[in-house]
Coordinates of N, CA and C and ligand atoms in Angstrom, one line a residue:
M299 N 172.8 137.6 -16.1 CA 172.4 138.5 -17.2 C 171.9 139.8 -16.6
S300 N 172.4 140.9 -17.2 CA 172.0 142.2 -16.7 C 170.6 142.5 -17.2
L301 N 169.8 143.2 -16.3 CA 168.4 143.6 -16.7 C 168.5 144.9 -17.6
V302 N 169.5 145.6 -17.5 CA 169.7 146.8 -18.3 C 171.0 146.8 -19.1
N303 N 170.9 147.1 -20.3 CA 172.1 147.2 -21.2 C 172.1 148.5 -21.8
L304 N 173.1 149.4 -21.4 CA 173.0 150.8 -21.8 C 173.6 151.0 -23.2
D305 N 174.2 150.0 -23.8 CA 174.9 150.2 -25.1 C 173.9 150.6 -26.2
F306 N 172.8 149.9 -26.3 CA 171.9 150.1 -27.3 C 171.2 151.5 -27.1
A307 N 170.8 151.8 -25.9 CA 170.3 153.2 -25.6 C 171.2 154.3 -26.0
E308 N 172.5 154.0 -25.8 CA 173.5 155.0 -26.2 C 173.6 155.2 -27.7
E309 N 173.5 154.0 -28.4 CA 173.5 154.1 -29.9 C 172.3 154.8 -30.4
L310 N 171.2 154.7 -29.7 CA 169.9 155.3 -30.3 C 169.9 156.8 -30.1
K311 N 170.8 157.4 -29.3 CA 170.9 158.8 -29.1 C 171.1 159.5 -30.4
E312 N 171.7 158.8 -31.4 CA 171.9 159.4 -32.7 C 170.6 159.6 -33.5
Y313 N 169.6 158.9 -33.1 CA 168.3 158.9 -33.8 C 167.1 159.5 -33.1
S314 N 167.3 159.6 -31.8 CA 166.2 160.1 -31.0 C 166.7 160.8 -29.7
G315 N 165.9 161.1 -28.8 CA 166.3 161.6 -27.5 C 166.9 160.4 -26.7
D316 N 167.2 160.7 -25.4 CA 167.7 159.7 -24.5 C 166.8 159.4 -23.4
T317 N 165.5 159.4 -23.7 CA 164.5 159.2 -22.6 C 164.1 157.8 -22.4
A318 N 164.5 156.8 -23.1 CA 164.0 155.4 -23.0 C 164.3 154.9 -21.6
L319 N 165.4 155.3 -21.0 CA 165.8 154.8 -19.7 C 165.0 155.4 -18.6
E320 N 164.2 156.4 -18.9 CA 163.3 157.0 -17.9 C 162.0 156.1 -17.7
C321 N 161.7 155.3 -18.7 CA 160.5 154.4 -18.6 C 160.7 153.4 -17.5
F322 N 159.6 153.3 -16.7 CA 159.6 152.3 -15.6 C 158.6 151.2 -15.9
N323 N 158.2 151.1 -17.2 CA 157.4 150.0 -17.6 C 156.0 149.9 -17.0
C324 N 155.4 151.0 -16.8 CA 154.0 151.0 -16.1 C 153.0 150.4 -17.1
G325 N 153.1 150.6 -18.4 CA 152.2 150.1 -19.4 C 151.1 151.1 -19.8
T326 N 151.1 152.3 -19.3 CA 150.1 153.3 -19.6 C 150.0 153.5 -21.1
C327 N 151.2 153.6 -21.7 CA 151.3 153.9 -23.2 C 150.6 152.8 -24.0
A328 N 150.9 151.5 -23.5 CA 150.3 150.4 -24.3 C 148.8 150.3 -24.1
A329 N 148.3 150.8 -22.9 CA 146.9 150.7 -22.6 C 146.1 151.8 -23.4
I330 N 146.8 152.9 -23.7 CA 146.1 154.0 -24.4 C 146.3 154.0 -25.9
C331 N 147.3 153.3 -26.4 CA 147.6 153.3 -27.8 C 146.3 152.8 -28.6
P332 N 145.8 153.6 -29.5 CA 144.6 153.2 -30.2 C 144.8 152.2 -31.4
L333 N 146.0 152.0 -31.8 CA 146.2 151.4 -33.1 C 146.7 149.9 -32.9
V334 N 147.5 149.7 -32.0 CA 148.3 148.4 -31.9 C 148.1 147.8 -30.6
N335 N 148.5 146.5 -30.5 CA 148.3 145.8 -29.2 C 149.6 145.1 -28.9
D336 N 149.5 144.0 -28.1 CA 150.7 143.3 -27.7 C 151.7 144.2 -27.1
N337 N 151.3 145.0 -26.2 CA 152.2 145.8 -25.4 C 153.0 146.8 -26.1
F338 N 152.5 147.3 -27.2 CA 153.1 148.4 -28.0 C 152.6 149.7 -27.5
P339 N 153.5 150.7 -27.3 CA 154.9 150.8 -27.6 C 155.8 150.4 -26.4
R340 N 155.2 150.0 -25.3 CA 156.0 149.7 -24.1 C 157.0 148.6 -24.4
R341 N 156.6 147.6 -25.1 CA 157.5 146.4 -25.4 C 158.8 146.9 -26.2
M342 N 158.6 147.8 -27.1 CA 159.7 148.3 -27.9 C 160.7 149.1 -27.0
I343 N 160.2 149.8 -26.0 CA 161.0 150.6 -25.1 C 161.8 149.6 -24.2
R344 N 161.1 148.5 -23.8 CA 161.8 147.5 -23.0 C 162.9 146.9 -23.8
Y345 N 162.7 146.6 -25.0 CA 163.8 146.1 -25.9 C 165.0 147.0 -25.8
I346 N 164.7 148.3 -25.9 CA 165.9 149.3 -25.8 C 166.6 149.1 -24.5
Q347 N 165.8 149.1 -23.4 CA 166.4 149.0 -22.1 C 167.3 147.8 -21.9
V348 N 166.9 146.7 -22.4 CA 167.7 145.4 -22.2 C 168.7 145.2 -23.4
G349 N 168.8 146.2 -24.3 CA 169.8 146.0 -25.4 C 169.4 145.0 -26.4
A350 N 168.1 144.8 -26.6 CA 167.7 143.8 -27.6 C 167.6 144.4 -29.0
R351 N 168.7 144.8 -29.5 CA 168.8 145.5 -30.8 C 168.2 144.6 -31.9
E352 N 168.5 143.4 -31.9 CA 168.0 142.5 -33.0 C 166.5 142.3 -32.9
K353 N 165.9 142.4 -31.7 CA 164.4 142.3 -31.6 C 163.8 143.5 -32.3
I354 N 164.4 144.7 -32.1 CA 163.8 145.8 -32.8 C 163.8 145.6 -34.3
L355 N 165.0 145.2 -34.8 CA 165.1 145.0 -36.3 C 164.1 143.9 -36.8
E356 N 164.0 142.8 -36.0 CA 163.1 141.7 -36.4 C 161.6 142.1 -36.4
N357 N 161.3 143.0 -35.5 CA 159.9 143.4 -35.4 C 159.6 144.8 -35.9
S358 N 160.5 145.3 -36.8 CA 160.4 146.7 -37.2 C 159.1 147.0 -37.9
D359 N 158.5 146.0 -38.6 CA 157.2 146.3 -39.3 C 156.2 146.9 -38.3
E360 N 156.2 146.6 -37.1 CA 155.3 147.1 -36.1 C 155.4 148.6 -35.9
L361 N 156.6 149.1 -36.1 CA 156.9 150.6 -35.9 C 156.0 151.4 -36.9
W362 N 155.8 150.9 -38.1 CA 155.1 151.7 -39.1 C 153.6 151.6 -38.9
R363 N 153.1 150.9 -37.9 CA 151.7 151.0 -37.6 C 151.4 152.2 -36.8
C364 N 152.4 152.8 -36.1 CA 152.2 154.0 -35.3 C 152.0 155.2 -36.2
L365 N 150.9 156.0 -35.9 CA 150.6 157.2 -36.6 C 151.0 158.4 -35.9
H366 N 151.7 158.3 -34.8 CA 152.2 159.4 -34.0 C 151.0 160.4 -33.6
C367 N 150.0 159.7 -33.0 CA 148.9 160.5 -32.5 C 149.3 161.3 -31.2
G368 N 150.3 160.8 -30.5 CA 150.8 161.5 -29.4 C 150.2 161.1 -28.0
L369 N 149.2 160.2 -28.0 CA 148.5 159.9 -26.8 C 149.4 159.3 -25.8
C370 N 150.3 158.4 -26.3 CA 151.3 157.8 -25.3 C 152.2 158.8 -24.7
T371 N 152.6 159.7 -25.4 CA 153.5 160.7 -24.9 C 152.8 161.6 -23.9
H372 N 151.6 162.0 -24.2 CA 150.8 162.9 -23.3 C 150.4 162.2 -22.0
T373 N 150.3 160.9 -22.0 CA 149.9 160.2 -20.7 C 151.0 159.5 -20.0
C374 N 152.2 159.5 -20.5 CA 153.3 158.9 -19.8 C 153.7 159.6 -18.5
P375 N 153.6 158.9 -17.4 CA 153.9 159.6 -16.1 C 155.4 159.9 -15.9
R376 N 156.2 159.4 -16.7 CA 157.7 159.6 -16.5 C 158.3 160.5 -17.6
E377 N 157.4 161.1 -18.4 CA 157.9 162.0 -19.5 C 159.0 161.3 -20.3
A378 N 158.8 160.0 -20.6 CA 159.7 159.2 -21.4 C 159.5 159.5 -22.9
D379 N 158.4 160.1 -23.2 CA 158.2 160.5 -24.6 C 158.2 159.3 -25.6
P380 N 157.3 158.3 -25.3 CA 157.4 157.1 -26.1 C 157.1 157.4 -27.6
G381 N 156.3 158.4 -27.9 CA 156.0 158.7 -29.3 C 157.3 159.1 -30.1
E382 N 158.1 159.9 -29.4 CA 159.4 160.3 -30.0 C 160.3 159.1 -30.1
I383 N 160.3 158.2 -29.1 CA 161.1 157.0 -29.1 C 160.8 156.1 -30.3
I384 N 159.5 156.0 -30.6 CA 159.1 155.2 -31.8 C 159.6 155.8 -33.1
L385 N 159.5 157.1 -33.1 CA 159.9 157.8 -34.3 C 161.5 157.6 -34.5
G386 N 162.2 157.7 -33.4 CA 163.6 157.5 -33.4 C 164.0 156.0 -33.8
L387 N 163.1 155.1 -33.4 CA 163.4 153.7 -33.8 C 163.2 153.5 -35.3
K388 N 162.2 154.2 -35.9 CA 162.0 154.2 -37.3 C 163.3 154.7 -38.0
R389 N 163.9 155.8 -37.5 CA 165.1 156.3 -38.1 C 166.2 155.3 -37.9
F390 N 166.3 154.6 -36.8 CA 167.3 153.6 -36.5 C 167.2 152.5 -37.5
V391 N 166.0 152.0 -37.7 CA 165.7 150.8 -38.6 C 166.1 151.2 -40.0
L392 N 165.7 152.4 -40.5 CA 166.0 152.8 -41.8 C 167.5 152.9 -42.1
A393 N 168.2 153.3 -41.0 CA 169.7 153.4 -41.2 C 170.4 152.1 -41.0
N394 N 169.7 151.0 -40.5 CA 170.4 149.8 -40.1 C 169.9 148.5 -40.8
W395 N 168.7 148.6 -41.4 CA 168.1 147.3 -41.8 C 169.0 146.6 -42.9
R396 N 169.7 147.4 -43.7 CA 170.5 146.8 -44.8 C 171.7 146.1 -44.2
K397 N 172.1 146.6 -43.0 CA 173.3 146.0 -42.4 C 173.0 144.7 -41.6
S398 N 171.7 144.5 -41.3 CA 171.4 143.4 -40.4 C 171.4 142.1 -41.1
Ligands
SF4_112 S1 153.8 155.2 -20.2 FE1 155.9 155.9 -20.0 S2 156.8 155.0 -18.2 FE2 154.9 153.9 -18.7 S3 155.5 152.1 -20.0 FE3 155.0 153.8 -21.4 S4 156.9 154.9 -21.8 FE4 157.2 153.6 -19.9
SF4_113 S1 151.9 157.8 -31.0 FE1 151.9 155.7 -31.9 S2 152.5 154.3 -30.2 FE2 151.8 156.3 -29.3 S3 149.6 156.0 -28.8 FE3 149.8 156.9 -30.9 S4 149.8 155.2 -32.3 FE4 150.3 154.4 -30.2

């Protein structure tokens, strides 16, 4: 099994930037996020990297807990822009949840 599946990241370019593959899973964003736990938003970005499209849809309620404070984006050492990725995932879910 491949550790990286580029198909889903490619699909998401329609809804967000293409920075998810810049993430090297350091966990800084998850450590600084004031609102949520369980490795959010890092875990969502990892789902993108491995092509776990269904996991995003199954756990989409978590996305709406993000208030876009920007702390994750400001502290990411890879400029992966996790805040914008979460916003793009919201757009993706809104466009796809009825199809799932
Ligand atoms: S801080 Fe950036 S590089 Fe680190 S896990 Fe979060 S998105 Fe990935
Ligand atoms: S923008 Fe969202 S995911 Fe990022 S630190 Fe703020 S609440 Fe957490």
